[in-house]
Amino acid sequence: MALSDKKPPQHIAIIMDGNGRWAKKRGLPRTAGHAAGAESFRRIANYCRTLGVKYLTVYAFSTENWKRSEEEVSGIMRLLGKYLKEALADMEKNKVCFRFFGDLSRLSPELQKLCAAAVDESKDYDVQVNFCLNYGGRDEIVRAGRAFAADVADGKYKPEDLTEELLAKYLYSADVPDPELIIRPSGEMRTSNFLLWQSAYSEYVFLNVLWPDFGPADLDEAIEEYHRRNRRFGGT
Ligand code: FPP
C-alpha cells in the first residue's frame, strides 16, 4: 500500500543526531552542523504538518549536553533563540503550537522569555512541537516522583494512590499521547535518556543518515518501516 493510503503515526519523536559529524566531514565548526540541523528541523516540522502528524517531539538539548564546550553550548542556544524569534514573527504562517519538555530555569532569561512567549502565542494551534530542552528522561521521572511526594505530604494523595496513569500526569508530557514512532538518525543505536517513560511501547527506527541530511524521503522511510511492524503491546 502506498504511504499516502495509511495514516501516519499521530506522534513522532526524533533524536536529532549527527550534526557534529556532518560538520566534521566538511571541515566546518560543530556549530555549523547544528545550524544545518536547525534547517533540517524546519523542513521536517513542515513535512510532518503536511502529513497530518499531530505531535512532533525533538531532542534539542539534553541534561548531559552541558558537558560540551562553552562555544558549542552557546551556539546551540543562539540557534534556538534565533529560531524562536523567527517562529514568533511567523506564527500565523506556521500554525504550530510550541511546548517545551525540560527544566528551562537553567537557560538564559532571554531564552526563557522566548520559550514562554512561544508557548503563550501558539497555544491555539493544533499541530504540536515539543522541544526537549535541558531534558533528560531520568530527570523527568525524578521530578515527577518529587512532585507526587510533595502532594502526598500536602495530604492530596496517599502513596497507594500512585498508578501509571497518575505518575504520567506529573511528567512534562502530561497531556500528550506516547509517541508511536521514535527515530534516531546518524547510525547510533541508543536511546540516550530520551522519553524513557513514554517510549515503553514505541517503535524505534534507526537510520544511517546524519540529521542535517535527513529529509522528507527519510521520514517516509521511517514511517514505512513503522507500518511494516506488527504492534502487539505485549499481547499475541
Ligand atoms: C546531536 O548531534 C545534536 C544536538 C546535541 C543538538 C541539536 C540541536 C539542533 C539541531 C539545533 C537546535 C535548533 C533548532 C531550531 C531545532 P551531535 O552534536 O551529538 O552530533 P555528533 O554525534 O555527530 O557529534
Short mmCIF file of C-alpha atoms and ligand atoms in Angstrom, two decimals:
data_model
loop_
_atom_site.label_atom_id
_atom_site.label_comp_id
_atom_site.label_asym_id
_atom_site.label_seq_id
_atom_site.Cartn_x
_atom_site.Cartn_y
_atom_site.Cartn_z
CA MET A 1 0.00 0.00 0.00
CA ALA A 2 1.35 3.46 -0.81
CA LEU A 3 2.38 5.56 2.15
CA SER A 4 -0.38 8.08 1.48
CA ASP A 5 -3.00 5.35 1.92
CA LYS A 6 -2.04 4.82 5.53
CA LYS A 7 -2.45 7.13 8.47
CA PRO A 8 0.90 8.44 9.76
CA PRO A 9 1.63 7.95 13.46
CA GLN A 10 -0.04 10.70 15.45
CA HIS A 11 3.13 11.31 17.47
CA ILE A 12 6.67 11.07 16.08
CA ALA A 13 9.74 11.76 18.21
CA ILE A 14 13.23 12.37 16.83
CA ILE A 15 16.74 12.37 18.30
CA MET A 16 18.38 14.93 16.02
CA ASP A 17 21.80 13.27 15.98
CA GLY A 18 24.85 13.61 13.75
CA ASN A 19 25.26 17.37 13.44
CA GLY A 20 28.85 17.26 14.72
CA ARG A 21 29.90 14.51 12.28
CA TRP A 22 28.18 16.31 9.41
CA ALA A 23 30.25 19.44 10.16
CA LYS A 24 33.49 17.48 10.67
CA LYS A 25 33.13 15.78 7.29
CA ARG A 26 33.06 19.24 5.73
CA GLY A 27 35.86 20.73 7.85
CA LEU A 28 33.36 23.09 9.49
CA PRO A 29 32.91 24.02 13.16
CA ARG A 30 30.36 21.91 15.08
CA THR A 31 28.05 24.93 15.34
CA ALA A 32 27.71 24.90 11.54
CA GLY A 33 26.42 21.34 11.89
CA HIS A 34 23.84 22.49 14.43
CA ALA A 35 22.79 25.35 12.13
CA ALA A 36 22.26 22.82 9.33
CA GLY A 37 20.40 20.65 11.88
CA ALA A 38 18.07 23.53 12.70
CA GLU A 39 17.26 23.84 8.96
CA SER A 40 16.61 20.13 8.82
CA PHE A 41 14.23 20.50 11.76
CA ARG A 42 12.26 23.23 9.92
CA ARG A 43 11.98 21.04 6.85
CA ILE A 44 10.79 18.02 8.82
CA ALA A 45 8.38 20.01 11.01
CA ASN A 46 6.74 21.38 7.82
CA TYR A 47 6.62 17.94 6.29
CA CYS A 48 5.05 16.45 9.43
CA ARG A 49 2.32 19.08 9.19
CA THR A 50 1.71 18.16 5.55
CA LEU A 51 1.41 14.50 6.50
CA GLY A 52 -1.04 15.25 9.31
CA VAL A 53 1.24 14.23 12.19
CA LYS A 54 -0.28 15.75 15.31
CA TYR A 55 2.73 15.79 17.67
CA LEU A 56 6.42 16.10 16.86
CA THR A 57 8.86 15.83 19.77
CA VAL A 58 12.52 16.65 19.17
CA TYR A 59 15.58 16.28 21.38
CA ALA A 60 17.20 19.71 21.05
CA PHE A 61 19.41 19.75 24.18
CA SER A 62 19.86 17.12 26.87
CA THR A 63 20.71 17.46 30.55
CA GLU A 64 24.09 15.92 29.57
CA ASN A 65 24.80 18.36 26.72
CA TRP A 66 26.06 21.00 29.20
CA LYS A 67 29.31 18.99 29.24
CA ARG A 68 30.10 20.26 25.73
CA SER A 69 32.35 23.28 25.17
CA GLU A 70 31.04 26.70 26.14
CA GLU A 71 31.28 27.69 22.47
CA GLU A 72 29.13 24.77 21.29
CA VAL A 73 26.52 25.20 24.06
CA SER A 74 26.16 28.91 23.40
CA GLY A 75 26.00 28.21 19.65
CA ILE A 76 23.05 25.83 20.13
CA MET A 77 21.32 28.31 22.47
CA ARG A 78 21.82 31.08 19.93
CA LEU A 79 20.27 28.93 17.20
CA LEU A 80 17.29 28.13 19.40
CA GLY A 81 16.81 31.82 20.21
CA LYS A 82 17.02 32.74 16.52
CA TYR A 83 14.55 30.02 15.59
CA LEU A 84 12.06 31.06 18.28
CA LYS A 85 12.26 34.74 17.31
CA GLU A 86 11.55 33.83 13.70
CA ALA A 87 8.76 31.47 14.73
CA LEU A 88 7.19 34.20 16.86
CA ALA A 89 7.28 36.60 13.91
CA ASP A 90 5.70 33.98 11.65
CA MET A 91 3.18 32.36 13.99
CA GLU A 92 0.25 32.91 11.64
CA LYS A 93 2.01 31.17 8.80
CA ASN A 94 3.40 28.18 10.69
CA LYS A 95 0.35 27.50 12.84
CA VAL A 96 2.36 25.30 15.19
CA CYS A 97 1.76 25.03 18.91
CA PHE A 98 5.01 25.04 20.91
CA ARG A 99 5.72 23.18 24.10
CA PHE A 100 8.96 22.62 25.97
CA PHE A 101 9.91 19.50 27.90
CA GLY A 102 12.76 20.09 30.34
CA ASP A 103 13.99 22.36 33.09
CA LEU A 104 14.13 25.76 31.40
CA SER A 105 15.34 27.54 34.56
CA ARG A 106 18.98 26.89 33.56
CA LEU A 107 18.56 28.74 30.26
CA SER A 108 19.31 32.46 29.86
CA PRO A 109 16.49 34.78 30.96
CA GLU A 110 16.14 35.93 27.33
CA LEU A 111 15.70 32.38 26.03
CA GLN A 112 13.28 31.59 28.85
CA LYS A 113 11.19 34.60 27.83
CA LEU A 114 11.19 33.50 24.18
CA CYS A 115 10.08 29.99 25.20
CA ALA A 116 7.27 31.41 27.36
CA ALA A 117 6.14 33.74 24.55
CA ALA A 118 6.22 30.89 22.01
CA VAL A 119 4.02 28.73 24.27
CA ASP A 120 1.67 31.58 25.03
CA GLU A 121 1.22 32.84 21.46
CA SER A 122 0.85 29.44 19.86
CA LYS A 123 -1.47 27.68 22.28
CA ASP A 124 -4.49 27.68 19.97
CA TYR A 125 -2.81 25.87 17.07
CA ASP A 126 -3.22 22.16 16.88
CA VAL A 127 -0.06 20.69 15.39
CA GLN A 128 2.21 20.50 18.42
CA VAL A 129 6.00 20.62 18.51
CA ASN A 130 7.56 19.59 21.81
CA PHE A 131 11.13 20.85 22.15
CA CYS A 132 13.10 18.83 24.66
CA LEU A 133 15.45 21.43 26.11
CA ASN A 134 17.67 20.70 29.10
CA TYR A 135 15.72 17.46 29.10
CA GLY A 136 16.60 14.03 30.48
CA GLY A 137 14.22 11.10 30.79
CA ARG A 138 15.53 10.08 34.22
CA ASP A 139 15.45 13.67 35.42
CA GLU A 140 11.82 13.95 34.25
CA ILE A 141 10.83 10.84 36.24
CA VAL A 142 12.69 12.03 39.36
CA ARG A 143 10.90 15.38 39.17
CA ALA A 144 7.56 13.60 38.79
CA GLY A 145 8.38 11.48 41.85
CA ARG A 146 9.25 14.56 43.89
CA ALA A 147 6.09 16.37 42.83
CA PHE A 148 3.95 13.39 43.78
CA ALA A 149 5.75 13.08 47.13
CA ALA A 150 5.05 16.76 47.78
CA ASP A 151 1.34 16.19 47.04
CA VAL A 152 1.35 13.24 49.45
CA ALA A 153 2.98 15.46 52.11
CA ASP A 154 0.23 18.05 51.47
CA GLY A 155 -2.42 15.37 52.00
CA LYS A 156 -3.66 15.49 48.39
CA TYR A 157 -2.85 11.82 47.77
CA LYS A 158 -1.90 8.68 49.70
CA PRO A 159 1.19 6.74 48.45
CA GLU A 160 -1.04 3.87 47.31
CA ASP A 161 -2.96 6.24 45.02
CA LEU A 162 0.01 6.23 42.64
CA THR A 163 -0.75 4.44 39.38
CA GLU A 164 0.94 4.59 35.99
CA GLU A 165 -1.75 6.99 34.80
CA LEU A 166 -1.27 9.29 37.80
CA LEU A 167 2.52 9.31 37.54
CA ALA A 168 2.25 10.19 33.84
CA LYS A 169 0.32 13.32 34.83
CA TYR A 170 3.42 14.65 36.61
CA LEU A 171 5.62 14.31 33.51
CA TYR A 172 6.36 17.15 31.06
CA SER A 173 4.30 15.16 28.57
CA ALA A 174 1.24 15.07 30.85
CA ASP A 175 -1.43 15.61 28.20
CA VAL A 176 0.46 14.24 25.19
CA PRO A 177 -0.09 10.68 23.93
CA ASP A 178 3.02 8.47 23.87
CA PRO A 179 5.00 8.51 20.60
CA GLU A 180 4.23 5.54 18.36
CA LEU A 181 7.49 6.10 16.46
CA ILE A 182 10.90 7.29 17.65
CA ILE A 183 13.54 7.96 15.01
CA ARG A 184 17.27 8.19 15.59
CA PRO A 185 19.34 9.10 12.56
CA SER A 186 23.16 9.01 12.34
CA GLY A 187 23.67 5.27 12.82
CA GLU A 188 23.78 5.38 16.65
CA MET A 189 21.53 2.81 18.33
CA ARG A 190 20.94 4.19 21.79
CA THR A 191 18.01 5.90 23.46
CA SER A 192 20.27 8.42 25.28
CA ASN A 193 17.83 9.21 28.09
CA PHE A 194 15.11 10.35 25.66
CA LEU A 195 11.44 9.86 26.64
CA LEU A 196 12.23 6.88 28.89
CA TRP A 197 8.72 6.60 30.31
CA GLN A 198 6.84 7.49 27.14
CA SER A 199 8.76 5.07 24.89
CA ALA A 200 7.60 1.88 26.65
CA TYR A 201 5.77 0.69 23.51
CA SER A 202 7.25 2.96 20.84
CA GLU A 203 8.71 1.55 17.66
CA TYR A 204 12.34 2.65 17.21
CA VAL A 205 13.68 3.25 13.73
CA PHE A 206 17.42 3.87 13.38
CA LEU A 207 18.57 5.36 10.09
CA ASN A 208 22.05 5.70 8.73
CA VAL A 209 21.79 9.35 7.70
CA LEU A 210 23.16 12.35 9.61
CA TRP A 211 20.46 14.70 10.90
CA PRO A 212 21.38 17.70 8.68
CA ASP A 213 20.94 15.41 5.64
CA PHE A 214 17.65 13.98 6.90
CA GLY A 215 14.82 14.88 4.55
CA PRO A 216 11.19 14.00 3.82
CA ALA A 217 12.23 10.80 1.99
CA ASP A 218 13.94 9.60 5.19
CA LEU A 219 10.84 10.34 7.22
CA ASP A 220 8.77 8.42 4.66
CA GLU A 221 11.18 5.50 5.01
CA ALA A 222 10.88 5.52 8.82
CA ILE A 223 7.08 5.67 8.62
CA GLU A 224 7.01 2.81 6.12
CA GLU A 225 9.19 0.75 8.46
CA TYR A 226 6.83 1.60 11.32
CA HIS A 227 3.85 0.37 9.28
CA ARG A 228 5.64 -2.88 8.47
CA ARG A 229 5.98 -3.67 12.16
CA ASN A 230 3.27 -5.56 13.93
CA ARG A 231 2.50 -3.71 17.14
CA ARG A 232 1.13 -6.10 19.79
CA PHE A 233 1.60 -4.17 23.08
CA GLY A 234 2.60 -7.36 24.89
CA GLY A 235 -0.40 -9.30 23.57
CA THR A 236 -0.31 -12.02 20.91
C1 FPP B 1 23.20 15.98 18.40
O1 FPP B 1 24.19 15.89 17.38
C2 FPP B 1 22.56 17.28 18.36
C3 FPP B 1 22.48 18.16 19.41
C4 FPP B 1 23.07 17.88 20.73
C5 FPP B 1 21.86 19.49 19.27
C6 FPP B 1 20.62 19.53 18.42
C7 FPP B 1 20.34 20.94 18.13
C8 FPP B 1 19.90 21.40 16.93
C9 FPP B 1 19.55 20.54 15.77
C10 FPP B 1 19.72 22.85 16.75
C11 FPP B 1 18.57 23.29 17.58
C12 FPP B 1 17.77 24.30 16.96
C13 FPP B 1 16.53 24.10 16.45
C14 FPP B 1 15.83 25.28 15.95
C15 FPP B 1 15.86 22.79 16.36
P1 FPP B 1 25.70 15.77 17.82
O2 FPP B 1 26.23 17.15 18.01
O3 FPP B 1 25.82 14.91 19.04
O4 FPP B 1 26.35 15.09 16.58
P2 FPP B 1 27.60 14.09 16.59
O5 FPP B 1 27.15 12.85 17.33
O6 FPP B 1 27.82 13.83 15.14
O7 FPP B 1 28.74 14.79 17.25
#
